[in-house]
Coordinates of C-alpha atoms in Angstrom, one line a residue:
Chain A
M182 CA 0.1 0.2 0.2
D183 CA 1.4 3.2 -0.8
A184 CA 2.0 6.0 2.0
K185 CA -0.1 8.1 0.1
E186 CA -3.0 6.3 0.5
K187 CA -3.2 6.5 4.2
L188 CA -2.8 10.0 4.0
T189 CA -6.6 11.3 5.0
E190 CA -7.7 14.4 2.2
A191 CA -6.9 17.1 5.5
E192 CA -3.5 16.2 5.9
L193 CA -3.0 16.1 1.8
N194 CA -4.5 19.7 1.8
A195 CA -2.2 20.8 4.2
R196 CA 0.9 18.6 2.8
H197 CA -0.1 20.8 -0.6
A198 CA -0.2 23.8 1.5
E199 CA 3.2 23.9 2.9
K200 CA 4.5 22.4 -0.3
M201 CA 3.1 25.2 -2.8
K202 CA 4.0 27.7 -0.1
K203 CA 7.9 26.9 -0.6
K204 CA 7.4 26.6 -4.1
E205 CA 6.0 30.2 -4.0
A206 CA 8.7 31.6 -2.1
A207 CA 11.1 30.1 -4.4
R208 CA 9.5 31.9 -7.3
K209 CA 9.0 35.1 -5.5
K210 CA 13.2 35.3 -4.5
I211 CA 14.0 34.3 -8.4
E212 CA 11.5 36.7 -9.6
A213 CA 13.1 39.5 -7.5
G214 CA 16.7 39.4 -8.9
K215 CA 15.1 39.4 -12.3
T216 CA 15.2 43.4 -13.0
K217 CA 16.7 43.8 -16.3
E218 CA 14.7 44.3 -19.6
K219 CA 16.0 44.7 -23.2
G220 CA 15.3 43.2 -26.6
L221 CA 16.0 39.2 -26.8
L222 CA 17.2 37.1 -29.5
I223 CA 15.1 34.3 -30.2
V224 CA 15.8 31.0 -31.7
H225 CA 13.2 27.9 -32.3
T226 CA 15.4 25.4 -33.8
G227 CA 14.8 21.3 -34.0
K228 CA 13.3 18.7 -36.4
G229 CA 10.1 19.5 -34.2
K230 CA 6.9 21.4 -35.4
G231 CA 6.2 24.7 -33.4
K232 CA 8.7 26.5 -34.8
T233 CA 7.6 28.9 -36.8
T234 CA 4.0 28.7 -35.0
A235 CA 5.2 29.7 -32.0
A236 CA 7.3 32.5 -32.9
F237 CA 3.7 33.6 -34.7
G238 CA 2.5 33.0 -31.2
M239 CA 4.9 36.2 -29.7
V240 CA 4.1 37.9 -32.9
F241 CA 0.3 37.7 -31.8
R242 CA 1.3 38.6 -28.5
A243 CA 3.5 41.8 -29.0
L244 CA 0.2 42.5 -31.8
G245 CA -2.3 42.3 -28.9
Q246 CA -0.1 44.7 -26.7
N247 CA 0.1 47.1 -29.2
M248 CA 3.9 46.6 -30.2
R249 CA 4.9 47.3 -34.3
V250 CA 5.8 44.2 -35.7
G251 CA 7.6 42.8 -38.7
V252 CA 7.8 39.4 -40.2
V253 CA 10.2 38.5 -43.0
Q254 CA 9.4 34.8 -44.4
F255 CA 13.1 33.5 -45.9
V256 CA 11.3 30.5 -47.4
K257 CA 8.1 29.7 -47.8
G258 CA 5.9 32.5 -48.6
L259 CA 2.6 32.9 -46.0
R260 CA 0.1 32.9 -49.6
Q261 CA -3.3 32.5 -48.4
T262 CA -2.4 31.0 -44.7
G263 CA -4.4 31.6 -42.1
E264 CA -1.5 33.7 -40.3
R265 CA -1.8 36.0 -43.2
T266 CA -5.8 36.2 -43.1
A267 CA -5.6 36.8 -38.6
L268 CA -2.4 39.4 -39.3
E269 CA -4.3 41.6 -41.8
K270 CA -6.7 42.6 -38.5
F271 CA -3.8 44.6 -37.2
G272 CA -3.4 46.8 -40.1
D273 CA -0.9 48.9 -40.2
Q274 CA 0.7 47.6 -36.9
V275 CA 2.7 44.5 -38.8
R276 CA 4.3 44.7 -42.2
V277 CA 5.0 41.4 -43.8
Y278 CA 7.3 40.3 -46.6
A279 CA 6.6 36.9 -47.9
H280 CA 9.5 35.4 -50.2
G281 CA 7.2 34.5 -53.1
E282 CA 8.6 31.3 -54.5
G283 CA 8.0 29.0 -52.0
F284 CA 10.0 25.9 -50.5
T285 CA 13.4 25.8 -52.5
W286 CA 13.5 22.6 -53.7
E287 CA 10.8 23.8 -55.8
T288 CA 12.5 26.3 -57.6
Q289 CA 16.4 24.2 -58.2
D290 CA 17.8 27.2 -58.8
R291 CA 20.7 28.7 -56.4
E292 CA 21.6 31.4 -58.2
K293 CA 17.6 33.2 -57.9
D294 CA 17.8 31.7 -54.0
I295 CA 20.6 33.6 -53.2
A296 CA 19.1 36.7 -54.8
E297 CA 15.4 36.0 -52.8
A298 CA 17.1 35.5 -50.1
R299 CA 19.7 39.1 -50.2
K300 CA 16.1 40.9 -51.2
A301 CA 14.7 39.2 -47.8
W302 CA 17.3 39.9 -45.8
N303 CA 17.7 43.6 -46.6
I304 CA 14.2 44.0 -45.9
A305 CA 14.8 42.5 -42.7
K306 CA 18.1 44.4 -42.1
D307 CA 16.0 47.5 -41.9
M308 CA 13.2 46.4 -39.5
I309 CA 16.1 45.3 -37.3
L310 CA 17.7 48.6 -37.4
D311 CA 15.1 50.9 -37.5
D312 CA 13.4 52.6 -34.3
T313 CA 9.6 51.9 -35.5
T314 CA 9.9 48.4 -35.3
D315 CA 10.0 46.3 -31.9
M316 CA 10.1 43.2 -32.8
V317 CA 11.3 41.2 -36.5
L318 CA 10.4 37.8 -37.2
C319 CA 12.7 36.4 -39.6
D320 CA 11.5 33.1 -40.7
E321 CA 13.5 30.5 -41.8
L322 CA 16.2 32.0 -41.7
N323 CA 18.2 29.4 -40.9
I324 CA 17.6 27.3 -43.5
V325 CA 18.9 30.1 -46.0
L326 CA 22.2 30.5 -42.9
R327 CA 22.8 26.8 -43.7
Y328 CA 22.8 26.6 -47.4
D329 CA 25.3 29.7 -47.0
Y330 CA 22.9 31.7 -48.9
L331 CA 23.7 35.0 -47.1
P332 CA 26.9 35.4 -45.3
L333 CA 26.5 34.7 -41.4
E334 CA 29.1 37.2 -40.2
E335 CA 26.5 40.1 -41.6
V336 CA 23.5 38.5 -39.9
L337 CA 25.6 38.6 -36.4
D338 CA 27.0 42.0 -37.6
V339 CA 23.4 43.7 -37.9
L340 CA 22.0 41.7 -35.0
S341 CA 24.3 43.5 -32.4
K342 CA 24.0 46.7 -33.8
R343 CA 20.0 46.4 -33.2
P344 CA 18.4 48.8 -31.1
F345 CA 18.3 47.9 -27.6
M346 CA 15.1 46.8 -27.0
K347 CA 14.6 45.6 -30.3
H348 CA 13.2 41.6 -30.3
V349 CA 14.3 39.6 -32.7
I350 CA 12.8 35.7 -33.6
I351 CA 14.6 33.6 -36.1
T352 CA 13.4 30.0 -36.9
G353 CA 14.3 27.0 -38.8
R354 CA 16.0 23.7 -38.5
N355 CA 19.7 23.6 -37.6
A356 CA 20.7 26.9 -36.4
R357 CA 23.9 27.6 -36.8
N358 CA 25.9 27.2 -33.5
E359 CA 27.3 31.0 -33.3
L360 CA 23.8 32.1 -33.9
I361 CA 22.9 30.3 -30.8
E362 CA 25.8 31.6 -28.8
A363 CA 24.7 35.3 -29.6
A364 CA 20.9 34.2 -28.5
D365 CA 19.4 34.9 -25.5
L366 CA 16.7 32.6 -26.0
V367 CA 16.8 29.0 -27.6
T368 CA 14.5 26.6 -27.9
E369 CA 14.7 23.2 -29.5
M370 CA 11.4 21.7 -30.7
E371 CA 11.8 17.8 -30.5
L372 CA 9.8 15.6 -32.5
V373 CA 7.9 13.0 -30.4
K374 CA 5.0 12.1 -32.7
H375 CA 4.2 13.3 -36.4
P376 CA 0.6 12.0 -37.7
F377 CA 2.1 13.1 -41.4
R378 CA 3.9 9.5 -40.9
S379 CA 0.5 7.7 -40.4
G380 CA -0.7 9.3 -44.0
I381 CA -2.3 12.1 -42.8
K382 CA -2.3 15.7 -45.1
G383 CA -1.1 18.9 -44.2
Q384 CA -4.9 20.9 -42.7
K385 CA -6.5 23.8 -42.5
G386 CA -5.6 25.9 -39.4
I387 CA -3.0 23.2 -38.1
E388 CA -0.2 23.6 -40.9
F389 CA -1.8 26.4 -42.7
Chain B
M150 CA 41.8 22.7 -49.5
D151 CA 37.9 22.0 -49.3
A152 CA 36.8 19.6 -52.4
K153 CA 34.0 22.5 -52.6
E154 CA 35.6 25.8 -53.2
K155 CA 37.7 23.8 -56.2
L156 CA 33.9 24.1 -57.7
T157 CA 33.2 26.8 -60.0
E158 CA 29.8 28.5 -59.1
A159 CA 28.4 27.3 -62.4
E160 CA 29.1 23.7 -61.0
L161 CA 28.0 24.7 -57.5
N162 CA 24.4 25.4 -59.2
A163 CA 24.1 22.4 -61.5
R164 CA 25.0 20.2 -58.4
H165 CA 22.6 22.4 -56.2
A166 CA 19.4 21.8 -58.9
E167 CA 20.1 17.8 -59.1
K168 CA 20.1 17.8 -55.6
M169 CA 16.9 20.0 -54.9
K170 CA 15.5 17.8 -57.6
K171 CA 15.5 14.7 -55.7
K172 CA 14.4 16.3 -52.5
E173 CA 11.4 17.9 -54.6
A174 CA 10.4 14.2 -56.3
A175 CA 11.0 13.0 -52.6
R176 CA 9.1 15.1 -50.9
K177 CA 6.0 14.9 -53.7
K178 CA 6.3 11.0 -53.1
I179 CA 5.8 11.9 -49.5
E180 CA 2.6 14.1 -50.2
A181 CA 0.8 11.4 -52.4
G182 CA 0.4 8.7 -49.1
K183 CA -1.4 11.8 -47.3
T184 CA -4.3 11.2 -47.9
K185 CA -6.5 11.5 -44.6
E186 CA -8.0 14.0 -42.5
K187 CA -8.7 14.3 -39.3
G188 CA -9.2 15.8 -35.7
L189 CA -5.4 16.1 -34.4
L190 CA -5.0 15.8 -30.9
I191 CA -1.4 17.4 -30.0
V192 CA 0.3 17.6 -27.2
H193 CA 3.0 20.7 -26.6
T194 CA 5.0 19.3 -23.5
G195 CA 8.9 19.8 -22.9
K196 CA 10.6 21.9 -20.1
G197 CA 11.2 24.6 -22.8
K198 CA 9.7 27.9 -23.6
G199 CA 6.9 28.0 -26.7
K200 CA 4.3 25.4 -25.3
T201 CA 1.8 27.7 -24.6
T202 CA 3.2 30.3 -27.2
A203 CA 2.7 27.4 -30.4
A204 CA -0.4 26.5 -29.6
F205 CA -1.8 30.5 -29.5
G206 CA -0.2 30.2 -33.0
M207 CA -2.7 27.6 -34.2
V208 CA -5.2 29.5 -32.4
F209 CA -4.5 32.4 -34.9
R210 CA -3.7 30.1 -37.9
A211 CA -7.2 28.4 -37.2
L212 CA -8.8 31.8 -36.5
G213 CA -7.2 33.4 -40.0
Q214 CA -9.0 30.1 -41.3
N215 CA -12.2 31.5 -40.3
M216 CA -12.7 28.5 -37.6
R217 CA -13.8 28.3 -34.8
V218 CA -12.2 28.2 -31.3
G219 CA -12.3 27.5 -27.5
V220 CA -9.7 28.5 -25.3
V221 CA -9.8 26.9 -21.6
Q222 CA -6.7 27.9 -19.6
F223 CA -6.8 25.6 -16.3
V224 CA -3.8 27.2 -14.3
K225 CA -2.7 30.9 -15.2
G226 CA -5.3 33.2 -16.5
L227 CA -5.3 34.9 -19.4
R228 CA -5.7 38.5 -17.3
Q229 CA -4.7 41.1 -19.2
T230 CA -2.4 39.5 -21.8
G231 CA -1.3 40.1 -25.2
E232 CA -3.1 37.0 -26.3
R233 CA -6.7 38.2 -24.4
T234 CA -6.2 41.3 -26.8
A235 CA -5.4 40.1 -29.7
L236 CA -8.7 37.4 -29.7
E237 CA -10.9 40.0 -28.8
K238 CA -10.2 40.7 -32.4
F239 CA -11.7 37.9 -33.5
G240 CA -15.2 38.3 -31.8
D241 CA -17.2 35.7 -31.2
Q242 CA -15.5 33.2 -33.3
V243 CA -13.0 32.8 -30.5
R244 CA -14.5 31.3 -26.4
V245 CA -12.3 31.8 -23.8
Y246 CA -12.4 30.7 -20.5
A247 CA -9.4 31.2 -18.3
H248 CA -9.0 30.5 -14.7
G249 CA -9.3 33.0 -12.2
E250 CA -6.4 32.7 -9.8
G251 CA -3.6 32.5 -11.8
F252 CA -0.9 29.8 -10.7
T253 CA -1.4 27.2 -8.3
W254 CA 1.3 27.8 -5.8
E255 CA -0.6 31.2 -5.5
T256 CA -3.2 30.1 -3.9
Q257 CA -1.7 26.9 -1.7
D258 CA -5.2 25.8 -1.5
R259 CA -5.3 22.2 -3.3
E260 CA -9.3 21.8 -2.5
K261 CA -9.7 25.4 -4.3
D262 CA -7.7 24.1 -7.2
I263 CA -9.5 20.9 -7.7
A264 CA -12.9 23.0 -7.7
E265 CA -11.6 25.0 -10.5
A266 CA -10.2 22.6 -12.4
R267 CA -13.3 20.6 -12.8
K268 CA -15.1 23.9 -13.5
A269 CA -12.6 24.8 -16.5
W270 CA -12.5 21.1 -17.4
N271 CA -16.8 21.0 -17.6
I272 CA -16.4 23.6 -20.2
A273 CA -13.6 22.5 -22.0
K274 CA -15.6 19.1 -22.5
D275 CA -18.4 20.9 -23.6
M276 CA -16.3 22.3 -26.8
I277 CA -14.7 18.9 -27.4
L278 CA -17.7 17.3 -27.7
D279 CA -20.0 19.5 -29.5
D280 CA -20.6 20.3 -32.7
T281 CA -19.6 23.9 -33.6
T282 CA -15.9 24.2 -32.0
D283 CA -13.3 23.6 -34.6
M284 CA -10.5 23.5 -32.2
V285 CA -10.1 23.2 -28.6
L286 CA -6.9 24.5 -26.6
C287 CA -6.8 23.4 -23.2
D288 CA -3.7 25.3 -21.7
E289 CA -1.5 23.6 -18.9
L290 CA -4.5 21.0 -18.5
N291 CA -0.7 18.4 -18.1
I292 CA -0.4 20.3 -15.1
V293 CA -3.6 19.5 -13.8
L294 CA -3.5 16.1 -14.6
R295 CA -0.2 15.7 -13.3
Y296 CA -1.3 16.8 -9.7
D297 CA -4.2 14.2 -10.2
Y298 CA -7.0 17.1 -9.8
L299 CA -8.6 15.8 -12.4
P300 CA -8.8 11.8 -14.0
L301 CA -6.9 11.0 -16.5
E302 CA -9.5 8.2 -17.5
E303 CA -12.3 10.6 -17.9
V304 CA -10.2 12.9 -19.6
L305 CA -8.6 10.1 -22.1
D306 CA -13.1 9.1 -22.7
V307 CA -14.3 12.6 -23.6
L308 CA -11.2 13.4 -26.4
S309 CA -11.6 9.7 -27.9
K310 CA -15.5 10.7 -28.1
R311 CA -14.9 13.9 -29.7
P312 CA -16.3 14.5 -33.5
F313 CA -14.3 13.1 -36.1
M314 CA -12.7 16.7 -37.7
K315 CA -12.4 18.5 -33.8
H316 CA -8.5 19.5 -33.4
V317 CA -7.7 19.4 -29.6
I318 CA -4.3 21.2 -28.4
I319 CA -3.1 20.2 -24.7
T320 CA 0.2 21.9 -23.3
G321 CA 2.2 21.6 -20.3
R322 CA 4.9 19.8 -18.5
N323 CA 5.0 16.4 -17.7
A324 CA 2.7 15.2 -20.4
R325 CA 1.3 12.0 -18.9
N326 CA 2.2 9.0 -21.0
E327 CA -1.2 7.5 -21.5
L328 CA -1.9 11.0 -22.8
I329 CA 1.2 10.9 -25.8
E330 CA 0.1 7.5 -26.7
A331 CA -3.2 8.6 -27.4
A332 CA -2.2 11.9 -29.2
D333 CA -1.5 12.2 -33.3
L334 CA 1.5 15.1 -32.7
V335 CA 3.4 15.5 -29.7
T336 CA 6.1 17.9 -29.9
E337 CA 8.6 18.3 -26.8
M338 CA 10.2 22.2 -26.5
E339 CA 13.5 21.9 -25.1
L340 CA 15.2 24.4 -23.0
V341 CA 18.6 25.1 -24.8
K342 CA 18.9 28.8 -23.6
H343 CA 16.8 30.9 -21.2
P344 CA 16.9 34.6 -20.0
F345 CA 16.1 34.2 -16.9
R346 CA 19.1 33.0 -15.9
S347 CA 20.9 36.4 -16.7
G348 CA 18.5 38.1 -14.4
I349 CA 16.3 39.6 -17.6
K350 CA 12.7 39.7 -16.1
G351 CA 9.4 38.6 -17.9
Q352 CA 8.7 40.9 -21.2
K353 CA 5.5 43.0 -22.6
G354 CA 5.5 41.1 -25.9
I355 CA 7.5 38.1 -24.6
E356 CA 6.1 36.3 -21.9
F357 CA 2.8 38.1 -21.4

């Protein structure tokens, strides 16, 4: 018989209150040490789903806080996705630049991809360095950096020169180590289970 | 000297086109096998950030697709967060129920927490079983299940009886194994680097 089962509900409640009290005290202590504010460099990487989705969650959160947001999609275009329609609700608060060609393996044209990456980066660079945008999402920039379509040094240099309170989110698999080192917050999305493996196709509201 | 460096730009481009062509063919083959549509049970777990944020990204994507969404927050309330304000842009398309008390260690009252969990679950249950909601987010339900505030069997039973096309997203650390088994898509958010460790506090547009 489990020791837990011998306790009465009243004892369980008392233990719980004691445990939670300690937990709250610990949390408050940690909170007290957190006093700094700064623009964060955030990286979402890993093979799992949710990298771009979590970045869009942050974009909508920031829009809800009346912040101004820039979105640059380096690889796949937003086209007629749910995000695009939802972003339109926020009018001028958000600026979107979407790479027109879709996935890189659809073009099979390296020079064109490099030119497109440069075009998108020039727009992202302006948003990262200006004084009017609060948050910039560089969606799938990691892919572009991995293929060496843009010089990593240039990207790191621009990031380091951004205004103090500017938040930048970079997504995509295989984030470069130098970028991870420069980042304030890195989350790796790990795939545990994926429906595509069981023949389920990309669905409205889930993948697009 | 690296073999890659000996190649001319033209050779690099040709190799790239060949590689991408193969990649596209492989992708098309996989896509062709994906024919099914069904409501997915999606779980975001792990110690990293982005679990709730990615879920809200899906919520906004679905709203952008004119889907009807229900959001039930089991642990922390939405209060004056960016998500809340952003959700309000979508009017009746979204229904939100937020637990009023905030984090469980703030209450230190187990019986009250159990009663609140039950109240929130009854609302979520209706949304999961009805014919009018397309997607339901049960935010931090994993925490509630981990503390045994709700019977896991009841939750799994309700999930199994949901309409065929209903998507349900469940977030929170320490997802129960039985839930992971029942899920179609599971992503584990792994923490690689966190700004709180360097004394940076929760910021507008990032954490709330």
